Amino acid sequence: MSFASHVLPVVWLIAGVLALSFVIRPSPRLPVFATRGRSLMVLGALGVVALVVGLLTPKAPSPSPRPAAPPPAPTSPLVADRAAVQARPQAYLTLESVTAFRKADGAVLLTGAVVNTTAFSIRDTRLSCRMAKGAAAAGTVGATVADAIPPGGRLIFAAVNLGKAAAPWDRQTCEIAEAKAD
């Protein structure tokens, strides 16, 4: 907004208050405000001029709406570098919700899921768990799940027998030891 657009309303307000005061108490020294009728006409003229100026003043341009951003190109979160996947396929697999149970004969049963984050099928996943009781190691157990994991898919396994731990255990740390990429 310009300086004039700030000052003009203030000047009109002051002129309107003065004209109203001369309507209440006319001033014979000023010919325009000598009678109440003339003072009312000046007050009315100020109101009409303010209305006309307000209607004729161009409105501030509204900001143009931004064009809608194009949707992002679909990108696949899957790794597509075949050489990298074939070199270390286990690095592109993640374990989820892994739980180990102790069978009556002392064997370790593992339940959970393996997620494939590549664009290639991976099979023969070897699961390995380090068993421990407190700070003491209780041995390492492992088994291979022969099923193939589809690209971007998951393999849910239940009660995979990893073998017997060397000692009693109360916690485990599991990982994917190796796998083969197709």
PDB file of C-alpha atoms in Angstrom:
ATOM      1  CA  MET A   1       0.000   0.000   0.000  1.00  0.00           C
ATOM      2  CA  SER A   2       1.224   3.450  -0.867  1.00  0.00           C
ATOM      3  CA  PHE A   3       1.564   6.458   1.373  1.00  0.00           C
ATOM      4  CA  ALA A   4      -1.547   8.092  -0.161  1.00  0.00           C
ATOM      5  CA  SER A   5      -3.686   5.049   0.557  1.00  0.00           C
ATOM      6  CA  HIS A   6      -2.767   5.368   4.236  1.00  0.00           C
ATOM      7  CA  VAL A   7      -3.089   9.163   4.490  1.00  0.00           C
ATOM      8  CA  LEU A   8      -6.327   9.745   2.507  1.00  0.00           C
ATOM      9  CA  PRO A   9      -8.633   7.836   4.901  1.00  0.00           C
ATOM     10  CA  VAL A  10      -7.172   9.757   7.849  1.00  0.00           C
ATOM     11  CA  VAL A  11      -7.689  13.120   6.077  1.00  0.00           C
ATOM     12  CA  TRP A  12     -11.279  12.174   5.162  1.00  0.00           C
ATOM     13  CA  LEU A  13     -11.962  11.129   8.736  1.00  0.00           C
ATOM     14  CA  ILE A  14     -10.681  14.459  10.101  1.00  0.00           C
ATOM     15  CA  ALA A  15     -12.656  16.433   7.472  1.00  0.00           C
ATOM     16  CA  GLY A  16     -15.798  14.442   8.275  1.00  0.00           C
ATOM     17  CA  VAL A  17     -15.460  15.079  12.016  1.00  0.00           C
ATOM     18  CA  LEU A  18     -14.918  18.820  11.359  1.00  0.00           C
ATOM     19  CA  ALA A  19     -17.932  18.982   9.014  1.00  0.00           C
ATOM     20  CA  LEU A  20     -20.049  17.179  11.624  1.00  0.00           C
ATOM     21  CA  SER A  21     -18.917  19.623  14.296  1.00  0.00           C
ATOM     22  CA  PHE A  22     -19.972  22.531  12.037  1.00  0.00           C
ATOM     23  CA  VAL A  23     -23.377  20.893  11.525  1.00  0.00           C
ATOM     24  CA  ILE A  24     -23.855  20.966  15.289  1.00  0.00           C
ATOM     25  CA  ARG A  25     -22.386  24.463  15.679  1.00  0.00           C
ATOM     26  CA  PRO A  26     -22.141  26.515  12.430  1.00  0.00           C
ATOM     27  CA  SER A  27     -19.372  29.085  12.016  1.00  0.00           C
ATOM     28  CA  PRO A  28     -20.328  32.432  10.411  1.00  0.00           C
ATOM     29  CA  ARG A  29     -16.628  33.187   9.795  1.00  0.00           C
ATOM     30  CA  LEU A  30     -16.370  30.325   7.247  1.00  0.00           C
ATOM     31  CA  PRO A  31     -18.874  30.808   4.394  1.00  0.00           C
ATOM     32  CA  VAL A  32     -18.989  27.052   3.588  1.00  0.00           C
ATOM     33  CA  PHE A  33     -19.961  26.246   7.201  1.00  0.00           C
ATOM     34  CA  ALA A  34     -22.035  29.403   7.869  1.00  0.00           C
ATOM     35  CA  THR A  35     -25.330  27.479   8.095  1.00  0.00           C
ATOM     36  CA  ARG A  36     -26.342  23.973   9.116  1.00  0.00           C
ATOM     37  CA  GLY A  37     -27.584  23.212   5.616  1.00  0.00           C
ATOM     38  CA  ARG A  38     -24.227  24.070   4.036  1.00  0.00           C
ATOM     39  CA  SER A  39     -22.378  22.038   6.681  1.00  0.00           C
ATOM     40  CA  LEU A  40     -24.648  19.030   5.981  1.00  0.00           C
ATOM     41  CA  MET A  41     -23.971  19.385   2.238  1.00  0.00           C
ATOM     42  CA  VAL A  42     -20.195  19.419   2.862  1.00  0.00           C
ATOM     43  CA  LEU A  43     -20.514  16.347   5.118  1.00  0.00           C
ATOM     44  CA  GLY A  44     -22.608  14.559   2.463  1.00  0.00           C
ATOM     45  CA  ALA A  45     -20.144  15.551  -0.275  1.00  0.00           C
ATOM     46  CA  LEU A  46     -17.266  14.128   1.770  1.00  0.00           C
ATOM     47  CA  GLY A  47     -19.170  10.850   2.179  1.00  0.00           C
ATOM     48  CA  VAL A  48     -20.021  10.640  -1.541  1.00  0.00           C
ATOM     49  CA  VAL A  49     -16.434  11.432  -2.568  1.00  0.00           C
ATOM     50  CA  ALA A  50     -15.119   8.768  -0.179  1.00  0.00           C
ATOM     51  CA  LEU A  51     -17.598   6.248  -1.616  1.00  0.00           C
ATOM     52  CA  VAL A  52     -16.717   7.087  -5.241  1.00  0.00           C
ATOM     53  CA  VAL A  53     -12.969   6.956  -4.584  1.00  0.00           C
ATOM     54  CA  GLY A  54     -13.387   3.642  -2.763  1.00  0.00           C
ATOM     55  CA  LEU A  55     -15.330   2.150  -5.678  1.00  0.00           C
ATOM     56  CA  LEU A  56     -12.996   3.467  -8.375  1.00  0.00           C
ATOM     57  CA  THR A  57      -9.737   2.515  -6.683  1.00  0.00           C
ATOM     58  CA  PRO A  58      -8.375  -0.639  -8.312  1.00  0.00           C
ATOM     59  CA  LYS A  59      -8.264  -3.617  -6.053  1.00  0.00           C
ATOM     60  CA  ALA A  60      -4.894  -5.047  -5.155  1.00  0.00           C
ATOM     61  CA  PRO A  61      -4.249  -7.976  -7.448  1.00  0.00           C
ATOM     62  CA  SER A  62      -4.681 -11.249  -5.657  1.00  0.00           C
ATOM     63  CA  PRO A  63      -1.696 -13.514  -5.864  1.00  0.00           C
ATOM     64  CA  SER A  64      -2.042 -15.888  -8.737  1.00  0.00           C
ATOM     65  CA  PRO A  65      -2.631 -19.427  -7.613  1.00  0.00           C
ATOM     66  CA  ARG A  66       0.393 -21.617  -7.862  1.00  0.00           C
ATOM     67  CA  PRO A  67       0.161 -24.228 -10.516  1.00  0.00           C
ATOM     68  CA  ALA A  68      -0.306 -27.633  -9.009  1.00  0.00           C
ATOM     69  CA  ALA A  69       3.019 -29.351  -8.586  1.00  0.00           C
ATOM     70  CA  PRO A  70       3.288 -32.385 -10.786  1.00  0.00           C
ATOM     71  CA  PRO A  71       3.199 -35.607  -8.841  1.00  0.00           C
ATOM     72  CA  PRO A  72       6.650 -37.003  -8.195  1.00  0.00           C
ATOM     73  CA  ALA A  73       7.776 -39.640 -10.592  1.00  0.00           C
ATOM     74  CA  PRO A  74       7.198 -43.059  -9.144  1.00  0.00           C
ATOM     75  CA  THR A  75      10.449 -44.429  -7.912  1.00  0.00           C
ATOM     76  CA  SER A  76      10.983 -47.934  -6.804  1.00  0.00           C
ATOM     77  CA  PRO A  77      12.539 -48.296  -3.368  1.00  0.00           C
ATOM     78  CA  LEU A  78      13.967 -51.604  -4.539  1.00  0.00           C
ATOM     79  CA  VAL A  79      17.682 -51.911  -5.235  1.00  0.00           C
ATOM     80  CA  ALA A  80      18.192 -52.740  -8.904  1.00  0.00           C
ATOM     81  CA  ASP A  81      21.989 -53.142  -9.097  1.00  0.00           C
ATOM     82  CA  ARG A  82      22.348 -56.824  -9.951  1.00  0.00           C
ATOM     83  CA  ALA A  83      26.127 -56.969  -9.377  1.00  0.00           C
ATOM     84  CA  ALA A  84      25.854 -55.499  -5.873  1.00  0.00           C
ATOM     85  CA  VAL A  85      22.987 -57.816  -4.953  1.00  0.00           C
ATOM     86  CA  GLN A  86      24.798 -60.912  -6.232  1.00  0.00           C
ATOM     87  CA  ALA A  87      27.972 -59.972  -4.350  1.00  0.00           C
ATOM     88  CA  ARG A  88      26.234 -59.684  -0.938  1.00  0.00           C
ATOM     89  CA  PRO A  89      22.538 -60.621  -1.156  1.00  0.00           C
ATOM     90  CA  GLN A  90      22.200 -60.929   2.633  1.00  0.00           C
ATOM     91  CA  ALA A  91      22.901 -57.190   2.964  1.00  0.00           C
ATOM     92  CA  TYR A  92      19.605 -56.472   1.168  1.00  0.00           C
ATOM     93  CA  LEU A  93      17.478 -58.646   3.437  1.00  0.00           C
ATOM     94  CA  THR A  94      16.045 -57.482   6.751  1.00  0.00           C
ATOM     95  CA  LEU A  95      14.667 -59.488   9.639  1.00  0.00           C
ATOM     96  CA  GLU A  96      11.374 -58.451  11.208  1.00  0.00           C
ATOM     97  CA  SER A  97       9.567 -59.597  14.347  1.00  0.00           C
ATOM     98  CA  VAL A  98      12.038 -62.340  15.199  1.00  0.00           C
ATOM     99  CA  THR A  99      11.181 -64.449  18.242  1.00  0.00           C
ATOM    100  CA  ALA A 100      13.090 -67.486  19.520  1.00  0.00           C
ATOM    101  CA  PHE A 101      11.499 -70.276  21.565  1.00  0.00           C
ATOM    102  CA  ARG A 102      13.093 -73.139  23.470  1.00  0.00           C
ATOM    103  CA  LYS A 103      11.713 -76.541  22.504  1.00  0.00           C
ATOM    104  CA  ALA A 104      11.359 -79.268  25.151  1.00  0.00           C
ATOM    105  CA  ASP A 105      14.457 -81.116  23.898  1.00  0.00           C
ATOM    106  CA  GLY A 106      16.541 -77.859  24.043  1.00  0.00           C
ATOM    107  CA  ALA A 107      16.328 -76.975  20.348  1.00  0.00           C
ATOM    108  CA  VAL A 108      15.886 -73.338  19.334  1.00  0.00           C
ATOM    109  CA  LEU A 109      12.798 -72.553  17.216  1.00  0.00           C
ATOM    110  CA  LEU A 110      12.760 -69.236  15.347  1.00  0.00           C
ATOM    111  CA  THR A 111       9.700 -67.348  14.077  1.00  0.00           C
ATOM    112  CA  GLY A 112       9.631 -64.083  12.098  1.00  0.00           C
ATOM    113  CA  ALA A 113       9.866 -62.632   8.609  1.00  0.00           C
ATOM    114  CA  VAL A 114      12.569 -61.790   6.080  1.00  0.00           C
ATOM    115  CA  VAL A 115      11.991 -58.792   3.778  1.00  0.00           C
ATOM    116  CA  ASN A 116      13.680 -58.557   0.364  1.00  0.00           C
ATOM    117  CA  THR A 117      14.559 -54.940  -0.554  1.00  0.00           C
ATOM    118  CA  THR A 118      15.914 -55.748  -4.023  1.00  0.00           C
ATOM    119  CA  ALA A 119      14.384 -56.099  -7.467  1.00  0.00           C
ATOM    120  CA  PHE A 120      15.693 -59.685  -7.642  1.00  0.00           C
ATOM    121  CA  SER A 121      14.587 -62.948  -6.130  1.00  0.00           C
ATOM    122  CA  ILE A 122      16.738 -64.239  -3.242  1.00  0.00           C
ATOM    123  CA  ARG A 123      16.745 -67.846  -2.006  1.00  0.00           C
ATOM    124  CA  ASP A 124      18.531 -70.157   0.439  1.00  0.00           C
ATOM    125  CA  THR A 125      18.566 -67.658   3.277  1.00  0.00           C
ATOM    126  CA  ARG A 126      20.752 -68.807   6.176  1.00  0.00           C
ATOM    127  CA  LEU A 127      19.554 -67.548   9.559  1.00  0.00           C
ATOM    128  CA  SER A 128      22.040 -67.461  12.419  1.00  0.00           C
ATOM    129  CA  CYS A 129      21.416 -66.623  16.085  1.00  0.00           C
ATOM    130  CA  ARG A 130      23.966 -66.010  18.826  1.00  0.00           C
ATOM    131  CA  MET A 131      22.480 -67.238  22.083  1.00  0.00           C
ATOM    132  CA  ALA A 132      23.483 -65.789  25.462  1.00  0.00           C
ATOM    133  CA  LYS A 133      22.566 -65.896  29.117  1.00  0.00           C
ATOM    134  CA  GLY A 134      23.432 -62.595  30.737  1.00  0.00           C
ATOM    135  CA  ALA A 135      26.934 -61.728  29.529  1.00  0.00           C
ATOM    136  CA  ALA A 136      27.945 -65.367  28.912  1.00  0.00           C
ATOM    137  CA  ALA A 137      27.726 -66.747  25.381  1.00  0.00           C
ATOM    138  CA  ALA A 138      25.593 -69.864  24.968  1.00  0.00           C
ATOM    139  CA  GLY A 139      26.599 -70.751  21.433  1.00  0.00           C
ATOM    140  CA  THR A 140      25.531 -70.004  17.898  1.00  0.00           C
ATOM    141  CA  VAL A 141      22.788 -71.879  16.071  1.00  0.00           C
ATOM    142  CA  GLY A 142      21.618 -71.593  12.493  1.00  0.00           C
ATOM    143  CA  ALA A 143      19.528 -73.066   9.707  1.00  0.00           C
ATOM    144  CA  THR A 144      18.804 -72.418   6.042  1.00  0.00           C
ATOM    145  CA  VAL A 145      15.354 -71.490   4.760  1.00  0.00           C
ATOM    146  CA  ALA A 146      15.264 -72.819   1.201  1.00  0.00           C
ATOM    147  CA  ASP A 147      12.214 -70.864   0.025  1.00  0.00           C
ATOM    148  CA  ALA A 148      12.730 -68.016  -2.459  1.00  0.00           C
ATOM    149  CA  ILE A 149      11.860 -64.478  -1.421  1.00  0.00           C
ATOM    150  CA  PRO A 150      10.265 -62.571  -4.326  1.00  0.00           C
ATOM    151  CA  PRO A 151      11.516 -59.102  -5.342  1.00  0.00           C
ATOM    152  CA  GLY A 152      10.259 -56.574  -2.806  1.00  0.00           C
ATOM    153  CA  GLY A 153       8.450 -59.364  -0.974  1.00  0.00           C
ATOM    154  CA  ARG A 154       8.606 -61.015   2.393  1.00  0.00           C
ATOM    155  CA  LEU A 155       9.016 -64.561   3.591  1.00  0.00           C
ATOM    156  CA  ILE A 156       7.265 -65.394   6.839  1.00  0.00           C
ATOM    157  CA  PHE A 157       8.746 -68.341   8.673  1.00  0.00           C
ATOM    158  CA  ALA A 158       7.459 -70.123  11.747  1.00  0.00           C
ATOM    159  CA  ALA A 159       9.172 -72.626  14.044  1.00  0.00           C
ATOM    160  CA  VAL A 160      12.353 -72.998  12.001  1.00  0.00           C
ATOM    161  CA  ASN A 161      14.535 -75.420  13.963  1.00  0.00           C
ATOM    162  CA  LEU A 162      17.997 -73.877  14.378  1.00  0.00           C
ATOM    163  CA  GLY A 163      19.392 -76.757  16.426  1.00  0.00           C
ATOM    164  CA  LYS A 164      20.462 -76.974  20.064  1.00  0.00           C
ATOM    165  CA  ALA A 165      22.283 -74.200  21.885  1.00  0.00           C
ATOM    166  CA  ALA A 166      25.483 -75.165  23.719  1.00  0.00           C
ATOM    167  CA  ALA A 167      24.185 -73.824  27.055  1.00  0.00           C
ATOM    168  CA  PRO A 168      20.984 -72.426  28.570  1.00  0.00           C
ATOM    169  CA  TRP A 169      20.048 -69.031  27.110  1.00  0.00           C
ATOM    170  CA  ASP A 170      17.678 -66.165  27.844  1.00  0.00           C
ATOM    171  CA  ARG A 171      18.292 -63.847  24.875  1.00  0.00           C
ATOM    172  CA  GLN A 172      19.392 -64.028  21.267  1.00  0.00           C
ATOM    173  CA  THR A 173      20.812 -61.851  18.516  1.00  0.00           C
ATOM    174  CA  CYS A 174      19.779 -63.027  15.069  1.00  0.00           C
ATOM    175  CA  GLU A 175      21.050 -62.086  11.629  1.00  0.00           C
ATOM    176  CA  ILE A 176      21.024 -63.262   8.051  1.00  0.00           C
ATOM    177  CA  ALA A 177      24.376 -64.970   7.591  1.00  0.00           C
ATOM    178  CA  GLU A 178      24.192 -65.657   3.863  1.00  0.00           C
ATOM    179  CA  ALA A 179      21.826 -65.950   0.921  1.00  0.00           C
ATOM    180  CA  LYS A 180      21.870 -66.553  -2.838  1.00  0.00           C
ATOM    181  CA  ALA A 181      20.560 -64.122  -5.437  1.00  0.00           C
ATOM    182  CA  ASP A 182      18.832 -65.435  -8.564  1.00  0.00           C
TER     183      ASP A 182
END
